[in-house]
Each structure stands twice: as C-alpha cells, then as structure tokens.
Amino acid sequence: LGLGAGPALAAAPNPKFKLKPGAEGKLCIDCHGGQLQKTLEKPFVHTPVKARACTGCHNPHAADHGKLLARAGDEACASCHANVVPAKPVSSHPVIKEKGCVSCHDPHASSVKNVLVKPEAELCAGCHKPVVEAAAKAKFRHRPVTEGCGACHDPHGSAVAPGILKAAEPALCLGCHKTS
C-alpha cells in the first residue's frame, strides 16, 4: 500500500480515455496541483498516486460516483486490493462493511505507514477505546500489545480464526511461546 516518498513512477496512459502519452497525471496536476503537491510530500504515498495514474480510480470526464470515482468507493479499492479481505472469512471486522476502506485508509497519501488516516493504536482506539485504555494503563503488558493490534489481529478479517486473529489459538500463542 504505502511506499516512502521518492520520485514518481512513470504512468502508462489509460487507453480507455484516449489521453496523449504523458498526459495521465500531468492534466490532473494542472488543476489539482496545489493540494496534490502537498499530498505527494507525505512520507507514504499510495502507489497509483505516486505513479500519477489518476484514471486508475477516477474518470476524468464524468462518473456515477462522487469525486469522479470510476467505481463505487470500496470497489475502486478492490480493483487492486481484491485479496485484502478474505473471500470466506471466519471473522470479519465490522468497520470494513459498515464504513469502508476510507474509514481507516487515505486513498492518496498519509504520514502513517499503510496510508492509515491515524497511527494504528489511535485508529483502533476510535472503536475499541476500553480495550486500548486498559492496555495502556496496565502495569504489565503482553509484548504483542506493545507492538500494536496488528501483531495478533488482521484488521480486514480472518480466514482462519475468530476475533479477526491472524491464526487460531493456540497456534497464535505458540508462534511466540515455544513449549519446549
């Protein structure tokens, strides 16, 4: 998802829109340059934004969806990130279905890895405040808690375990706690 700042990748023109070679992001920047330039200065820029491949998500002429999105919000994300949410989840993260990708991710760029809108702990605390506060106040913390929620949980859903865990118990625990 998010990559560090650096030179933009060359964008191939989208033949669907019959743009001249090299026009892909240049035309967009002509009008959206000020705000887009600030976006491109953030440390984690979404790959298609870095490549100036605006028409991968947006239709430059007209669209049935807000912000000239070529597809409805999460469908635009799924066109590249289809395997992020398990097809047959054992457990799902409700925020994915209820609020969609942009409730946690900025589709353009962020100051936070994985183009998250906030740091992981702060983001999770938005919905799971009692758990995050209790962990922060605890005298003794389980090491994965100090590493962040993503150490044990897959925020998009789990194909293998309840509670959006990355692995079923006890296998999850045995990944760190060896029995011999």
mmCIF file of C-alpha atoms in Angstrom:
data_model
loop_
_atom_site.group_PDB
_atom_site.id
_atom_site.type_symbol
_atom_site.label_atom_id
_atom_site.label_comp_id
_atom_site.label_asym_id
_atom_site.label_seq_id
_atom_site.Cartn_x
_atom_site.Cartn_y
_atom_site.Cartn_z
ATOM 1 C CA LEU A 1 0.000 0.000 0.000
ATOM 2 C CA GLY A 2 2.049 2.940 1.199
ATOM 3 C CA LEU A 3 5.572 3.471 -0.025
ATOM 4 C CA GLY A 4 8.122 6.002 1.128
ATOM 5 C CA ALA A 5 8.479 9.287 -0.667
ATOM 6 C CA GLY A 6 10.606 9.306 -3.780
ATOM 7 C CA PRO A 7 10.491 10.012 -7.494
ATOM 8 C CA ALA A 8 7.159 9.261 -9.131
ATOM 9 C CA LEU A 9 6.869 6.175 -11.285
ATOM 10 C CA ALA A 10 6.138 6.714 -14.966
ATOM 11 C CA ALA A 11 2.407 6.352 -15.584
ATOM 12 C CA ALA A 12 1.210 4.486 -18.646
ATOM 13 C CA PRO A 13 -1.700 6.285 -20.316
ATOM 14 C CA ASN A 14 -5.097 4.671 -19.815
ATOM 15 C CA PRO A 15 -6.258 3.843 -23.351
ATOM 16 C CA LYS A 16 -9.894 3.990 -22.237
ATOM 17 C CA PHE A 17 -9.692 7.789 -22.025
ATOM 18 C CA LYS A 18 -7.580 8.339 -25.154
ATOM 19 C CA LEU A 19 -5.149 10.616 -23.348
ATOM 20 C CA LYS A 20 -1.936 11.639 -25.044
ATOM 21 C CA PRO A 21 1.177 9.826 -23.769
ATOM 22 C CA GLY A 22 2.472 11.579 -20.661
ATOM 23 C CA ALA A 23 -0.826 13.369 -20.001
ATOM 24 C CA GLU A 24 -2.166 10.949 -17.361
ATOM 25 C CA GLY A 25 -1.188 12.752 -14.157
ATOM 26 C CA LYS A 26 0.008 15.993 -15.753
ATOM 27 C CA LEU A 27 -3.510 17.063 -16.701
ATOM 28 C CA CYS A 28 -4.748 16.345 -13.203
ATOM 29 C CA ILE A 29 -1.872 18.239 -11.601
ATOM 30 C CA ASP A 30 -2.601 21.280 -13.818
ATOM 31 C CA CYS A 31 -5.831 21.858 -11.850
ATOM 32 C CA HIS A 32 -5.236 19.964 -8.598
ATOM 33 C CA GLY A 33 -1.540 20.811 -8.293
ATOM 34 C CA GLY A 34 -1.524 22.789 -5.050
ATOM 35 C CA GLN A 35 -3.363 20.229 -2.951
ATOM 36 C CA LEU A 36 -1.879 17.279 -4.827
ATOM 37 C CA GLN A 37 1.655 18.601 -4.313
ATOM 38 C CA LYS A 38 1.068 18.685 -0.546
ATOM 39 C CA THR A 39 -0.209 15.102 -0.780
ATOM 40 C CA LEU A 40 2.864 13.955 -2.695
ATOM 41 C CA GLU A 41 5.124 15.383 0.023
ATOM 42 C CA LYS A 42 3.744 12.990 2.664
ATOM 43 C CA PRO A 43 6.017 10.078 3.559
ATOM 44 C CA PHE A 44 3.603 7.323 2.460
ATOM 45 C CA VAL A 45 2.059 7.881 -0.971
ATOM 46 C CA HIS A 46 -0.348 5.322 -2.433
ATOM 47 C CA THR A 47 1.355 3.686 -5.417
ATOM 48 C CA PRO A 48 -1.084 4.842 -8.141
ATOM 49 C CA VAL A 49 -0.892 8.412 -6.838
ATOM 50 C CA LYS A 50 2.901 8.260 -6.850
ATOM 51 C CA ALA A 51 2.732 6.986 -10.455
ATOM 52 C CA ARG A 52 0.254 9.775 -11.335
ATOM 53 C CA ALA A 53 -2.146 7.053 -12.520
ATOM 54 C CA CYS A 54 -5.233 9.057 -11.544
ATOM 55 C CA THR A 55 -7.524 7.345 -14.062
ATOM 56 C CA GLY A 56 -6.991 4.025 -12.313
ATOM 57 C CA CYS A 57 -9.577 5.234 -9.796
ATOM 58 C CA HIS A 58 -11.084 8.389 -11.303
ATOM 59 C CA ASN A 59 -12.884 9.050 -14.566
ATOM 60 C CA PRO A 60 -11.634 12.441 -15.791
ATOM 61 C CA HIS A 61 -14.859 13.237 -17.668
ATOM 62 C CA ALA A 62 -17.928 12.141 -15.696
ATOM 63 C CA ALA A 63 -18.913 9.395 -13.264
ATOM 64 C CA ASP A 64 -21.874 7.915 -11.426
ATOM 65 C CA HIS A 65 -19.941 8.148 -8.161
ATOM 66 C CA GLY A 66 -18.755 11.110 -6.118
ATOM 67 C CA LYS A 67 -15.266 12.528 -6.635
ATOM 68 C CA LEU A 68 -15.452 11.206 -10.213
ATOM 69 C CA LEU A 69 -14.648 7.701 -8.985
ATOM 70 C CA ALA A 70 -14.883 5.199 -11.823
ATOM 71 C CA ARG A 71 -16.323 2.636 -9.364
ATOM 72 C CA ALA A 72 -18.091 2.910 -6.012
ATOM 73 C CA GLY A 73 -15.632 3.606 -3.164
ATOM 74 C CA ASP A 74 -14.642 0.146 -1.944
ATOM 75 C CA GLU A 75 -14.971 -1.315 -5.448
ATOM 76 C CA ALA A 76 -12.294 1.131 -6.586
ATOM 77 C CA CYS A 77 -10.010 -0.154 -3.826
ATOM 78 C CA ALA A 78 -10.838 -3.812 -4.531
ATOM 79 C CA SER A 79 -9.851 -3.412 -8.178
ATOM 80 C CA CYS A 80 -6.218 -3.590 -6.967
ATOM 81 C CA HIS A 81 -6.590 -4.916 -3.422
ATOM 82 C CA ALA A 82 -9.051 -7.770 -4.038
ATOM 83 C CA ASN A 83 -7.384 -10.230 -1.663
ATOM 84 C CA VAL A 84 -7.113 -7.928 1.355
ATOM 85 C CA VAL A 85 -10.470 -9.032 2.764
ATOM 86 C CA PRO A 86 -10.828 -12.837 2.907
ATOM 87 C CA ALA A 87 -13.413 -14.243 0.488
ATOM 88 C CA LYS A 88 -14.798 -16.633 3.136
ATOM 89 C CA PRO A 89 -13.921 -15.071 6.482
ATOM 90 C CA VAL A 90 -14.219 -16.928 9.772
ATOM 91 C CA SER A 91 -14.458 -13.482 11.364
ATOM 92 C CA SER A 92 -14.948 -10.040 9.858
ATOM 93 C CA HIS A 93 -14.127 -6.577 11.081
ATOM 94 C CA PRO A 94 -17.468 -4.716 11.090
ATOM 95 C CA VAL A 95 -15.862 -1.380 10.170
ATOM 96 C CA ILE A 96 -14.985 -2.829 6.756
ATOM 97 C CA LYS A 97 -18.633 -3.482 5.860
ATOM 98 C CA GLU A 98 -20.122 -0.528 7.723
ATOM 99 C CA LYS A 99 -17.738 2.303 6.838
ATOM 100 C CA GLY A 100 -15.429 1.004 4.105
ATOM 101 C CA CYS A 101 -11.766 1.359 3.298
ATOM 102 C CA VAL A 102 -11.500 5.142 3.664
ATOM 103 C CA SER A 103 -12.562 4.991 7.301
ATOM 104 C CA CYS A 104 -9.032 3.706 8.022
ATOM 105 C CA HIS A 105 -7.012 4.447 4.862
ATOM 106 C CA ASP A 106 -6.382 7.630 2.924
ATOM 107 C CA PRO A 107 -6.618 6.743 -0.773
ATOM 108 C CA HIS A 108 -3.905 9.236 -1.720
ATOM 109 C CA ALA A 109 -1.203 9.633 0.949
ATOM 110 C CA SER A 110 -0.566 9.731 4.660
ATOM 111 C CA SER A 111 2.011 10.455 7.306
ATOM 112 C CA VAL A 112 1.373 6.923 8.603
ATOM 113 C CA LYS A 113 2.532 3.595 7.137
ATOM 114 C CA ASN A 114 -0.053 1.717 5.034
ATOM 115 C CA VAL A 115 -1.673 5.081 4.268
ATOM 116 C CA LEU A 116 -3.645 4.877 7.518
ATOM 117 C CA VAL A 117 -5.550 8.025 8.480
ATOM 118 C CA LYS A 118 -4.112 7.808 12.032
ATOM 119 C CA PRO A 119 -1.479 5.733 13.804
ATOM 120 C CA GLU A 120 -2.680 2.166 14.419
ATOM 121 C CA ALA A 121 -3.288 2.439 18.183
ATOM 122 C CA GLU A 122 -5.189 5.706 17.797
ATOM 123 C CA LEU A 123 -7.197 4.301 14.902
ATOM 124 C CA CYS A 124 -8.188 1.143 16.804
ATOM 125 C CA ALA A 125 -8.999 3.201 19.919
ATOM 126 C CA GLY A 126 -11.630 5.054 17.907
ATOM 127 C CA CYS A 127 -13.885 1.969 18.188
ATOM 128 C CA HIS A 128 -12.147 -0.107 20.873
ATOM 129 C CA LYS A 129 -11.410 2.592 23.445
ATOM 130 C CA PRO A 130 -11.940 0.468 26.607
ATOM 131 C CA VAL A 131 -9.509 -2.225 25.413
ATOM 132 C CA VAL A 132 -6.852 0.265 24.314
ATOM 133 C CA GLU A 133 -7.165 2.322 27.519
ATOM 134 C CA ALA A 134 -6.979 -0.776 29.736
ATOM 135 C CA ALA A 135 -3.849 -1.950 27.905
ATOM 136 C CA ALA A 136 -2.258 1.498 28.221
ATOM 137 C CA LYS A 137 -2.938 1.646 31.985
ATOM 138 C CA ALA A 138 -1.820 -1.915 32.750
ATOM 139 C CA LYS A 139 1.289 -2.321 34.874
ATOM 140 C CA PHE A 140 2.311 -5.404 32.901
ATOM 141 C CA ARG A 141 1.563 -5.673 29.191
ATOM 142 C CA HIS A 142 1.724 -8.670 26.916
ATOM 143 C CA ARG A 143 4.537 -7.878 24.434
ATOM 144 C CA PRO A 144 2.317 -8.086 21.296
ATOM 145 C CA VAL A 145 0.088 -5.385 22.826
ATOM 146 C CA THR A 146 3.065 -3.029 22.888
ATOM 147 C CA GLU A 147 3.776 -3.885 19.212
ATOM 148 C CA GLY A 148 0.261 -2.880 18.162
ATOM 149 C CA CYS A 149 -3.056 -4.537 17.465
ATOM 150 C CA GLY A 150 -1.822 -5.816 14.114
ATOM 151 C CA ALA A 151 0.636 -8.127 15.886
ATOM 152 C CA CYS A 152 -2.237 -10.572 16.511
ATOM 153 C CA HIS A 153 -5.211 -9.215 14.565
ATOM 154 C CA ASP A 154 -5.828 -8.808 10.855
ATOM 155 C CA PRO A 155 -7.850 -5.586 10.650
ATOM 156 C CA HIS A 156 -9.565 -6.655 7.421
ATOM 157 C CA GLY A 157 -10.858 -10.043 8.585
ATOM 158 C CA SER A 158 -9.578 -13.526 9.263
ATOM 159 C CA ALA A 159 -9.973 -16.578 7.059
ATOM 160 C CA VAL A 160 -8.713 -18.834 9.872
ATOM 161 C CA ALA A 161 -9.834 -17.655 13.311
ATOM 162 C CA PRO A 162 -12.492 -15.830 15.315
ATOM 163 C CA GLY A 163 -11.844 -12.331 16.675
ATOM 164 C CA ILE A 164 -10.041 -11.373 13.446
ATOM 165 C CA LEU A 165 -6.973 -13.184 14.783
ATOM 166 C CA LYS A 166 -4.162 -13.961 12.340
ATOM 167 C CA ALA A 167 -4.133 -17.595 13.481
ATOM 168 C CA ALA A 168 -6.360 -19.749 15.669
ATOM 169 C CA GLU A 169 -5.425 -20.287 19.287
ATOM 170 C CA PRO A 170 -3.202 -21.961 20.467
ATOM 171 C CA ALA A 171 -1.223 -21.682 17.210
ATOM 172 C CA LEU A 172 -1.223 -17.871 17.525
ATOM 173 C CA CYS A 173 0.266 -18.064 21.018
ATOM 174 C CA LEU A 174 2.724 -20.814 20.059
ATOM 175 C CA GLY A 175 4.146 -18.546 17.384
ATOM 176 C CA CYS A 176 5.966 -16.729 20.211
ATOM 177 C CA HIS A 177 5.632 -19.050 23.228
ATOM 178 C CA LYS A 178 7.554 -22.228 22.441
ATOM 179 C CA THR A 179 6.519 -25.236 24.541
ATOM 180 C CA SER A 180 9.881 -26.991 24.576
#
